Coordinates of C-alpha atoms in Angstrom, one line a residue:
Chain A
M1 CA 24.2 -46.8 -143.6
A2 CA 21.7 -48.8 -141.6
G3 CA 18.5 -49.8 -143.6
I4 CA 16.0 -49.9 -140.9
V5 CA 16.5 -48.7 -137.3
L6 CA 14.1 -48.7 -134.4
T7 CA 15.1 -46.9 -131.3
G8 CA 12.9 -47.6 -128.2
A9 CA 9.8 -47.8 -130.4
S10 CA 6.6 -48.4 -128.5
K11 CA 3.0 -48.6 -129.5
S12 CA -0.1 -48.4 -127.3
F13 CA -3.8 -48.8 -128.5
D14 CA -6.9 -47.7 -126.6
L15 CA -9.4 -50.5 -126.3
D16 CA -12.6 -49.7 -124.5
G17 CA -10.9 -47.0 -122.5
R18 CA -8.1 -49.4 -121.6
T19 CA -4.5 -48.8 -122.8
V20 CA -3.0 -51.9 -124.3
R21 CA 0.7 -51.9 -125.0
A22 CA 1.1 -53.7 -128.3
V23 CA 4.9 -53.0 -128.8
D24 CA 7.1 -52.2 -125.8
D25 CA 10.4 -50.4 -126.2
V26 CA 11.8 -52.3 -129.3
S27 CA 15.2 -51.3 -130.6
L28 CA 16.6 -53.1 -133.6
T29 CA 18.9 -52.4 -136.6
L30 CA 18.7 -54.0 -140.0
E31 CA 21.6 -53.0 -142.3
D32 CA 21.1 -51.8 -145.8
G33 CA 20.5 -54.7 -148.2
E34 CA 19.9 -57.2 -145.4
F35 CA 16.9 -59.6 -145.2
G36 CA 15.4 -59.5 -141.8
A37 CA 12.6 -61.5 -140.2
L38 CA 10.3 -60.6 -137.3
I39 CA 9.0 -63.9 -135.6
G40 CA 6.9 -64.4 -132.5
P41 CA 3.6 -65.7 -131.2
S42 CA 0.4 -63.9 -132.2
G43 CA -0.1 -60.7 -130.2
C44 CA 3.7 -60.0 -130.0
G45 CA 3.2 -56.9 -132.2
K46 CA 5.2 -58.0 -135.2
S47 CA 2.7 -56.7 -137.7
T48 CA 2.3 -53.6 -135.7
I49 CA 6.1 -53.0 -135.9
L50 CA 6.0 -53.5 -139.7
R51 CA 3.1 -51.0 -140.0
M52 CA 5.1 -48.5 -138.0
V53 CA 8.0 -48.9 -140.3
A54 CA 5.6 -48.4 -143.3
D55 CA 4.1 -45.3 -141.5
I56 CA 0.7 -46.9 -141.5
L57 CA 0.8 -46.5 -137.8
K58 CA 2.7 -44.0 -135.8
P59 CA 4.7 -45.1 -132.8
T60 CA 3.5 -43.8 -129.4
S61 CA 7.1 -43.2 -128.4
G62 CA 10.6 -43.9 -129.7
A63 CA 12.0 -43.3 -133.2
I64 CA 12.2 -45.2 -136.5
T65 CA 14.4 -44.4 -139.4
I66 CA 14.7 -45.8 -142.9
H67 CA 18.1 -45.0 -144.4
G68 CA 18.4 -42.3 -141.9
A69 CA 15.0 -40.6 -142.8
P70 CA 11.7 -40.8 -140.9
P71 CA 9.2 -43.3 -142.3
E72 CA 6.7 -40.6 -143.1
K73 CA 9.2 -38.9 -145.5
V74 CA 10.0 -42.3 -147.1
R75 CA 6.4 -43.2 -147.5
R76 CA 5.7 -39.7 -149.0
D77 CA 8.6 -40.3 -151.4
H78 CA 7.1 -43.6 -152.4
G79 CA 10.0 -45.5 -150.9
I80 CA 8.1 -48.3 -149.2
G81 CA 7.0 -51.5 -150.8
F82 CA 4.5 -53.5 -148.7
V83 CA 3.1 -57.0 -149.3
F84 CA 0.0 -57.8 -147.2
Q85 CA -1.1 -61.2 -145.9
D86 CA -4.2 -60.8 -148.0
P87 CA -2.9 -59.9 -151.5
S88 CA -5.2 -56.8 -151.6
L89 CA -5.3 -56.8 -155.4
L90 CA -8.0 -54.6 -156.9
P91 CA -10.4 -57.1 -158.3
W92 CA -11.5 -54.9 -161.2
R93 CA -8.0 -54.5 -162.5
T94 CA -6.0 -57.1 -164.4
A95 CA -2.7 -58.4 -163.1
L96 CA -0.8 -55.8 -165.2
E97 CA -3.1 -52.9 -164.2
N98 CA -2.6 -53.9 -160.4
V99 CA 1.2 -53.8 -160.8
R100 CA 0.8 -50.4 -162.7
L101 CA -1.3 -48.9 -159.8
P102 CA 1.6 -47.5 -157.9
L103 CA 3.0 -45.8 -161.0
E104 CA -0.5 -44.2 -161.7
V105 CA -0.6 -42.9 -158.1
V106 CA 2.9 -41.4 -158.4
G107 CA 2.3 -40.1 -161.8
A108 CA 4.6 -37.4 -162.9
R109 CA 5.7 -36.7 -159.3
G110 CA 8.2 -39.4 -159.0
E111 CA 11.3 -39.4 -161.2
R112 CA 13.1 -42.6 -160.6
A113 CA 14.2 -45.3 -162.8
R114 CA 11.5 -47.9 -162.9
S115 CA 11.0 -51.4 -164.3
T116 CA 7.9 -51.6 -166.4
P117 CA 5.0 -53.4 -165.0
R118 CA 5.4 -56.1 -167.7
E119 CA 9.0 -56.7 -166.7
L120 CA 8.0 -57.0 -163.1
L121 CA 5.2 -59.6 -163.9
E122 CA 8.0 -61.5 -165.8
L123 CA 10.3 -61.2 -162.8
V124 CA 7.7 -62.9 -160.5
G125 CA 6.9 -65.6 -163.1
L126 CA 3.5 -64.3 -164.2
A127 CA 4.5 -63.7 -167.9
G128 CA 1.4 -64.6 -169.9
F129 CA -1.0 -63.6 -167.1
E130 CA -0.9 -59.8 -167.8
H131 CA -4.6 -59.6 -168.6
A132 CA -5.9 -62.1 -166.0
K133 CA -8.2 -60.7 -163.3
P134 CA -7.1 -61.6 -159.7
S135 CA -10.2 -63.9 -159.4
Q136 CA -8.7 -65.9 -162.2
L137 CA -5.3 -66.4 -160.4
S138 CA -4.5 -68.9 -157.8
G139 CA -3.6 -67.7 -154.2
G140 CA 0.1 -68.1 -154.9
M141 CA -0.1 -66.2 -158.2
Q142 CA -2.1 -63.4 -156.6
Q143 CA 0.7 -62.9 -154.0
R144 CA 3.4 -62.9 -156.7
C145 CA 1.4 -60.2 -158.4
A146 CA 1.3 -58.4 -155.0
I147 CA 5.1 -58.6 -154.8
A148 CA 5.5 -57.3 -158.3
R149 CA 3.3 -54.4 -157.4
A150 CA 5.4 -53.7 -154.2
L151 CA 8.5 -53.6 -156.3
A152 CA 7.0 -51.3 -159.0
L153 CA 8.5 -48.0 -157.5
K154 CA 11.9 -49.5 -156.7
P155 CA 11.3 -49.1 -153.0
K156 CA 14.0 -48.4 -150.4
V157 CA 12.6 -51.2 -148.2
L158 CA 10.4 -54.1 -148.9
L159 CA 8.0 -55.0 -146.0
L160 CA 6.3 -58.3 -146.1
D161 CA 3.5 -59.2 -143.6
E162 CA 3.1 -63.0 -143.7
P163 CA 2.9 -62.9 -147.4
F164 CA 2.6 -66.6 -147.8
G165 CA 0.7 -67.3 -144.5
A166 CA -2.4 -68.4 -146.2
L167 CA -0.8 -70.7 -148.7
D168 CA 0.0 -74.4 -148.5
E169 CA 3.5 -75.6 -147.6
I170 CA 4.6 -76.7 -151.0
T171 CA 3.6 -73.4 -152.7
R172 CA 5.1 -71.5 -149.7
H173 CA 8.5 -73.1 -150.2
R174 CA 8.5 -72.4 -153.9
L175 CA 7.5 -68.7 -153.4
N176 CA 10.1 -68.3 -150.7
L177 CA 12.8 -69.3 -153.2
E178 CA 11.2 -67.1 -155.8
L179 CA 11.0 -64.2 -153.4
L180 CA 14.8 -64.6 -152.6
R181 CA 15.6 -64.7 -156.3
V182 CA 13.6 -61.5 -156.9
W183 CA 15.1 -59.9 -153.8
S184 CA 18.8 -60.9 -154.8
Q185 CA 18.2 -58.9 -158.1
T186 CA 17.0 -55.8 -156.4
R187 CA 18.9 -56.0 -153.1
T188 CA 16.3 -54.0 -151.3
T189 CA 16.4 -53.9 -147.5
A190 CA 13.7 -56.4 -146.7
L191 CA 11.7 -57.2 -143.5
L192 CA 9.5 -60.2 -143.3
V193 CA 6.9 -60.9 -140.6
T194 CA 6.3 -64.7 -140.3
H195 CA 5.4 -67.2 -137.6
S196 CA 7.3 -70.1 -139.3
I197 CA 10.8 -70.7 -137.8
Q198 CA 12.0 -72.5 -140.9
E199 CA 10.8 -69.7 -143.1
A200 CA 12.5 -67.1 -141.0
V201 CA 15.8 -69.0 -141.0
F202 CA 15.7 -69.9 -144.6
M203 CA 15.0 -66.3 -145.8
S204 CA 17.0 -64.1 -143.4
D205 CA 20.3 -62.7 -142.4
K206 CA 18.9 -61.6 -139.1
I207 CA 16.0 -62.8 -137.1
F208 CA 14.3 -60.6 -134.5
V209 CA 12.5 -62.9 -131.9
L210 CA 9.6 -61.3 -130.2
A211 CA 7.6 -62.2 -127.1
A212 CA 3.9 -61.3 -126.5
R213 CA 2.0 -59.1 -124.0
P214 CA 3.5 -56.7 -124.2
G215 CA 5.2 -57.2 -127.6
R216 CA 9.0 -56.9 -127.0
L217 CA 12.2 -58.0 -128.5
T218 CA 13.8 -60.9 -126.7
D219 CA 16.6 -62.1 -129.0
V220 CA 18.3 -61.5 -132.3
V221 CA 19.7 -64.5 -134.2
E222 CA 22.1 -64.1 -137.0
V223 CA 21.9 -66.7 -139.8
K224 CA 25.3 -67.4 -141.4
L225 CA 24.0 -69.4 -144.4
E226 CA 25.6 -68.5 -147.7
R227 CA 23.5 -67.1 -150.5
P228 CA 21.9 -67.8 -152.8
R229 CA 20.0 -70.0 -150.5
R230 CA 19.0 -73.5 -151.7
M231 CA 16.5 -75.9 -150.4
A232 CA 19.2 -78.4 -149.7
Q233 CA 20.7 -76.0 -147.2
M234 CA 17.8 -76.9 -144.9
A235 CA 19.5 -80.2 -144.0
E236 CA 22.8 -78.4 -143.1
P237 CA 24.0 -78.1 -139.5
T238 CA 24.1 -74.3 -139.7
F239 CA 20.4 -74.3 -140.7
V240 CA 19.4 -76.9 -138.0
E241 CA 21.3 -74.9 -135.4
A242 CA 19.7 -71.7 -136.3
V243 CA 16.3 -73.2 -136.2
A244 CA 17.0 -74.7 -132.7
T245 CA 18.3 -71.3 -131.5
V246 CA 15.3 -69.5 -132.6
R247 CA 13.0 -72.2 -131.2
A248 CA 14.8 -72.0 -127.8
S249 CA 14.4 -68.2 -127.8
L250 CA 10.6 -68.5 -128.6
F251 CA 9.8 -71.2 -126.0
G252 CA 12.5 -70.7 -123.5
D253 CA 12.8 -73.6 -121.0
Q254 CA 9.7 -75.2 -122.4
A255 CA 11.5 -76.2 -125.6
G256 CA 11.3 -79.9 -126.2
S257 CA 9.4 -80.8 -123.1
V258 CA 5.7 -81.4 -122.7
D259 CA 4.2 -80.5 -119.4
Y260 CA 1.7 -83.3 -118.4
G261 CA 1.0 -81.4 -115.2
Chain B
M1 CA -26.5 -83.3 -175.2
A2 CA -29.0 -84.4 -172.6
R3 CA -27.3 -82.0 -170.3
R4 CA -27.8 -79.2 -172.7
I5 CA -31.6 -80.0 -172.9
V6 CA -31.8 -80.0 -169.2
A7 CA -30.0 -76.6 -169.0
S8 CA -32.2 -75.0 -171.7
L9 CA -35.3 -76.4 -169.9
R10 CA -34.1 -74.9 -166.6
A11 CA -33.7 -71.5 -168.4
A12 CA -37.1 -71.8 -170.1
L13 CA -39.0 -73.0 -166.9
P14 CA -40.0 -69.5 -165.5
F15 CA -41.5 -68.6 -168.9
L16 CA -43.2 -72.0 -169.2
V17 CA -44.7 -71.5 -165.8
V18 CA -46.0 -68.0 -166.8
I19 CA -47.4 -69.3 -170.0
G20 CA -49.0 -72.2 -168.3
L21 CA -50.6 -70.0 -165.6
S22 CA -51.9 -67.6 -168.3
L23 CA -53.5 -70.5 -170.3
L24 CA -55.1 -71.8 -167.1
L25 CA -56.5 -68.4 -166.3
E26 CA -57.7 -68.0 -169.9
A27 CA -59.5 -71.4 -169.6
A28 CA -61.0 -70.6 -166.2
V29 CA -62.3 -67.3 -167.5
R30 CA -63.8 -68.9 -170.6
A31 CA -65.4 -71.6 -168.5
G32 CA -67.1 -68.8 -166.4
L33 CA -65.3 -70.0 -163.3
T34 CA -64.0 -66.5 -162.3
P35 CA -65.8 -63.3 -161.1
R36 CA -66.6 -60.9 -163.9
T37 CA -64.0 -58.4 -162.7
I38 CA -61.2 -60.8 -163.8
V39 CA -60.4 -60.8 -167.4
G40 CA -58.3 -63.4 -169.3
P41 CA -55.0 -62.7 -171.0
S42 CA -56.6 -62.6 -174.4
R43 CA -58.9 -59.7 -173.4
I44 CA -55.9 -57.8 -172.0
F45 CA -54.1 -58.1 -175.4
E46 CA -57.2 -57.1 -177.1
V47 CA -57.4 -53.9 -175.0
L48 CA -53.7 -53.3 -175.4
A49 CA -54.1 -53.5 -179.2
A50 CA -57.2 -51.5 -179.5
D51 CA -56.3 -48.7 -177.0
R52 CA -52.5 -48.6 -177.8
R53 CA -52.6 -45.0 -178.8
N54 CA -54.2 -43.9 -175.6
I55 CA -52.0 -46.2 -173.5
W56 CA -48.7 -44.8 -175.1
F57 CA -50.1 -41.2 -174.6
N58 CA -50.4 -42.0 -170.9
V59 CA -47.2 -44.2 -170.5
E60 CA -45.0 -41.4 -171.9
P61 CA -45.3 -38.9 -169.0
T62 CA -45.0 -41.8 -166.5
L63 CA -41.7 -42.8 -168.1
F64 CA -40.5 -39.3 -167.9
T65 CA -41.5 -38.8 -164.3
A66 CA -40.0 -42.2 -163.2
S67 CA -36.6 -41.7 -165.1
T68 CA -36.2 -38.1 -164.0
G69 CA -37.1 -39.0 -160.4
L70 CA -34.7 -41.9 -160.4
L71 CA -31.9 -39.8 -161.8
I72 CA -32.5 -37.0 -159.2
A73 CA -32.6 -39.7 -156.5
A74 CA -29.3 -41.1 -157.8
I75 CA -27.6 -37.7 -157.9
L76 CA -28.8 -37.0 -154.4
A77 CA -27.7 -40.4 -153.0
F78 CA -24.3 -39.9 -154.6
L79 CA -23.8 -36.5 -153.1
L80 CA -24.9 -37.8 -149.7
G81 CA -22.7 -40.8 -150.1
F82 CA -19.7 -38.6 -151.0
L83 CA -20.4 -36.4 -148.0
V84 CA -20.5 -39.4 -145.7
Y85 CA -17.4 -40.8 -147.3
G86 CA -15.5 -37.6 -146.5
L87 CA -17.1 -37.2 -143.0
R88 CA -17.7 -40.7 -141.5
G89 CA -19.4 -39.2 -138.5
L90 CA -22.4 -38.3 -140.7
E91 CA -23.1 -41.9 -141.6
A92 CA -25.5 -42.5 -138.7
P93 CA -27.5 -39.3 -139.0
V94 CA -27.8 -39.5 -142.7
L95 CA -29.0 -43.2 -142.7
T96 CA -31.4 -42.5 -139.8
V97 CA -33.1 -39.5 -141.6
A98 CA -33.2 -41.5 -144.8
A99 CA -34.8 -44.5 -142.9
V100 CA -37.4 -42.2 -141.2
L101 CA -38.3 -40.7 -144.6
T102 CA -38.8 -44.0 -146.2
S103 CA -41.0 -45.3 -143.3
V104 CA -43.6 -42.7 -144.1
P105 CA -46.1 -44.6 -146.3
M106 CA -45.8 -43.5 -149.9
I107 CA -49.5 -43.2 -150.1
A108 CA -49.4 -40.6 -147.3
L109 CA -46.3 -38.9 -148.6
A110 CA -47.6 -38.2 -152.1
P111 CA -50.6 -36.0 -151.0
A112 CA -48.6 -34.2 -148.4
L113 CA -46.0 -33.2 -151.0
T114 CA -48.7 -32.3 -153.5
T115 CA -50.4 -29.9 -151.1
L116 CA -46.9 -28.5 -150.2
L117 CA -45.6 -28.1 -153.8
G118 CA -48.8 -27.8 -155.8
L119 CA -50.0 -29.9 -158.8
S120 CA -47.2 -30.0 -161.3
M121 CA -44.7 -32.4 -163.1
A122 CA -42.0 -31.0 -160.7
T123 CA -44.1 -32.3 -157.7
R124 CA -44.5 -35.7 -159.3
V125 CA -40.8 -36.0 -160.0
A126 CA -40.1 -34.9 -156.4
I127 CA -42.4 -37.6 -155.0
T128 CA -40.8 -40.2 -157.2
A129 CA -37.3 -39.1 -156.2
V130 CA -38.2 -39.2 -152.5
I131 CA -39.6 -42.7 -152.9
C132 CA -36.6 -44.2 -154.7
A133 CA -33.9 -42.4 -152.9
F134 CA -33.6 -44.6 -149.9
P135 CA -32.2 -47.8 -151.3
M136 CA -29.7 -45.8 -153.4
I137 CA -28.6 -43.7 -150.3
V138 CA -28.0 -46.9 -148.3
A139 CA -26.2 -48.6 -151.3
T140 CA -23.9 -45.6 -151.9
V141 CA -23.1 -45.0 -148.3
Q142 CA -22.1 -48.7 -147.9
G143 CA -20.5 -49.1 -151.3
L144 CA -18.1 -46.1 -150.8
G145 CA -17.0 -47.7 -147.5
A146 CA -16.7 -51.2 -148.8
S147 CA -13.0 -51.4 -149.7
S148 CA -11.0 -53.9 -147.8
S149 CA -8.6 -52.7 -144.9
G150 CA -5.8 -54.2 -146.9
S151 CA -6.4 -52.1 -149.9
R152 CA -6.9 -49.0 -147.8
E153 CA -3.5 -49.6 -146.1
L154 CA -2.1 -50.1 -149.6
F155 CA -3.2 -46.7 -150.6
T156 CA -1.7 -45.2 -147.4
V157 CA 1.7 -46.9 -148.3
L158 CA 1.4 -45.5 -151.7
A159 CA 0.9 -42.0 -150.3
A160 CA -2.1 -41.6 -152.5
S161 CA -4.0 -38.3 -152.3
P162 CA -7.6 -38.2 -151.1
W163 CA -8.9 -37.7 -154.6
Q164 CA -6.8 -40.7 -155.9
R165 CA -8.1 -42.8 -153.0
F166 CA -11.6 -41.9 -154.0
R167 CA -11.2 -42.3 -157.7
L168 CA -9.0 -45.4 -157.8
L169 CA -10.3 -47.3 -154.8
A170 CA -13.7 -46.2 -153.2
L171 CA -15.5 -45.5 -156.4
P172 CA -14.7 -48.8 -158.2
S173 CA -15.3 -50.6 -155.0
A174 CA -18.7 -49.1 -154.7
L175 CA -19.9 -49.8 -158.2
P176 CA -21.5 -53.1 -157.6
Y177 CA -23.4 -51.6 -154.6
L178 CA -24.5 -48.6 -156.7
F179 CA -26.0 -50.9 -159.3
L180 CA -27.6 -53.0 -156.7
G181 CA -29.3 -49.9 -155.2
A182 CA -30.4 -48.7 -158.6
K183 CA -31.9 -52.1 -159.4
I184 CA -34.0 -51.9 -156.3
A185 CA -34.9 -48.3 -157.0
A186 CA -35.9 -48.6 -160.6
P187 CA -39.2 -50.4 -160.2
L188 CA -39.9 -48.2 -157.2
A189 CA -39.6 -45.2 -159.4
V190 CA -42.3 -46.5 -161.7
L191 CA -44.5 -47.2 -158.7
G192 CA -43.7 -43.7 -157.3
A193 CA -44.6 -42.0 -160.6
M194 CA -48.0 -43.7 -160.7
I195 CA -48.7 -42.9 -157.0
A196 CA -47.8 -39.3 -157.7
E197 CA -50.2 -39.4 -160.7
W198 CA -53.0 -40.6 -158.6
T199 CA -52.8 -37.5 -156.4
G200 CA -53.3 -35.4 -159.5
A201 CA -52.3 -35.4 -163.2
E202 CA -53.9 -34.9 -166.5
Q203 CA -52.2 -37.7 -168.2
G204 CA -50.1 -40.7 -167.1
L205 CA -50.4 -44.5 -166.5
G206 CA -51.6 -43.8 -162.9
V207 CA -54.4 -41.6 -164.4
Y208 CA -55.3 -44.2 -166.9
M209 CA -55.6 -46.8 -164.2
I210 CA -57.7 -44.6 -161.9
N211 CA -60.0 -43.7 -164.9
A212 CA -60.4 -47.4 -165.7
M213 CA -61.2 -48.2 -162.1
F214 CA -63.8 -45.4 -161.8
S215 CA -65.5 -46.3 -165.1
L216 CA -65.4 -50.0 -164.1
N217 CA -63.6 -50.8 -167.3
V218 CA -61.9 -54.0 -166.1
G219 CA -60.3 -54.7 -169.5
Q220 CA -58.4 -51.3 -169.3
L221 CA -57.7 -51.7 -165.6
W222 CA -55.9 -55.1 -166.2
A223 CA -54.2 -53.7 -169.3
S224 CA -52.8 -50.9 -167.2
V225 CA -51.6 -53.4 -164.5
F226 CA -49.9 -55.4 -167.3
V227 CA -48.3 -52.2 -168.7
A228 CA -47.1 -51.1 -165.3
C229 CA -45.5 -54.5 -164.7
A230 CA -43.9 -54.5 -168.1
V231 CA -42.4 -51.0 -167.5
S232 CA -41.1 -51.9 -164.0
M233 CA -39.4 -55.0 -165.4
A234 CA -37.9 -53.2 -168.2
A235 CA -36.5 -50.5 -165.9
Y236 CA -34.9 -53.2 -163.8
G237 CA -33.6 -54.9 -166.9
L238 CA -32.0 -51.8 -168.2
I239 CA -30.1 -51.2 -165.1
A240 CA -29.1 -54.9 -165.0
L241 CA -27.9 -54.5 -168.6
A242 CA -25.9 -51.4 -167.7
E243 CA -24.4 -53.4 -164.8
T244 CA -23.1 -56.3 -167.0
L245 CA -21.6 -53.8 -169.3
A246 CA -20.0 -51.7 -166.6
V247 CA -18.9 -54.4 -164.1
P248 CA -19.0 -57.6 -166.1
D249 CA -17.7 -60.0 -163.5
R250 CA -18.5 -58.2 -160.2
S251 CA -22.3 -57.9 -159.9
A252 CA -23.3 -57.7 -156.3
E253 CA -25.3 -61.0 -156.4
R254 CA -22.3 -62.9 -157.6
N255 CA -20.3 -61.6 -154.7
G256 CA -23.0 -62.8 -152.3
L257 CA -24.2 -59.4 -151.2

């Protein structure tokens, strides 16, 4: 069954009485267990699409399903894991307590097999930092903690909104590898918003290329790199080709040329 | 070693300045350089020692009025904050009314409330509560709305109930603000209690001060000023202490509020 399906999804916002179309008629399919990426320039509505899948925003028109169910039902059943650009950890809670938060919210209502918060912290490489407050963790560690929190309820889909956007490139590469390792153990359908072409290709099976104003889908690029992914693959022709394809979709005819007008 | 000496000197500096100024004042008074209505620190301590029973007799009701007024104001602020948290549309009207109320000079408000409610302890508590409510209302309203948009979205994704959202997110986010408001309000409560006592009371630090003024007892007058300062500072200190116990690493100042 398809993991995430958007059918003609659109979203308009009212800005000072003007209607702005942020997302225009986007249809896409991500299979169960696949890793997808949404890439595009700022203003292309990629974060809006992610928030519609998470049922934080409702589409103005069109339909979205997650494993065949509407996002609202999946959200209410605690089936969505979301990692924000800003880790959004609660500063008064320790790393362990932050990871435990979703379990506290669900309480006795959800009866699903869960990993313990301690195991999750271990999974993301934060063993030994259980009792550290977020302010004592580096940016990368905070984001690892946020990933562990997103996985706490064994979600049906893992949605990532530029999770490593604020980190330096070296940390970012390392966390990408870690994220793939964690993901391969859970095999959750994952959708990543990014504005890094390399990151999109390295992480994904399928890349959805978006254009801005209004935000619309212009291309879907399949990445045929074998898993588990390794850094060395970034030098392989398949990788380089995929990067070139995505770049061409993003920039069209302007790719590789500079207009000195 | 040298660094440690510098650090402890820096910590001691405010006290050294106060002691230095006190000694200077004492010297000036003894040399007869000051008007006779100003007394030296040594005279203040003499009065404090000699009149301590009478002073305590008068401080007690002031402490009661101030702390009860502060508590009532805190409860009021919390209820209003909770209301505004639930109904965001109420934020502007609530803050406007609170601002208008606090713009009325305290010294005008006290007699007005006394003529309205009559001379009683309840009236004095009410005056105190009105005077120290404003900073706490502003702090509570702001604090309960202070959570980041990311964490609010997180609670949406988690399908948290409104009560969970309040208990697990809004309230802990607000704590540093609540303490900030209380720290501003605590000295105001002491001031408010004394102003309330000026408009009519049998006993209280305000009464002691007025009596000293009308009988031209400068020693007692300055002693009452000293006690008022001490009580205000102690009130502030108590709240600050509670803050370090409740939110050890999140005080509002440290977060640059």
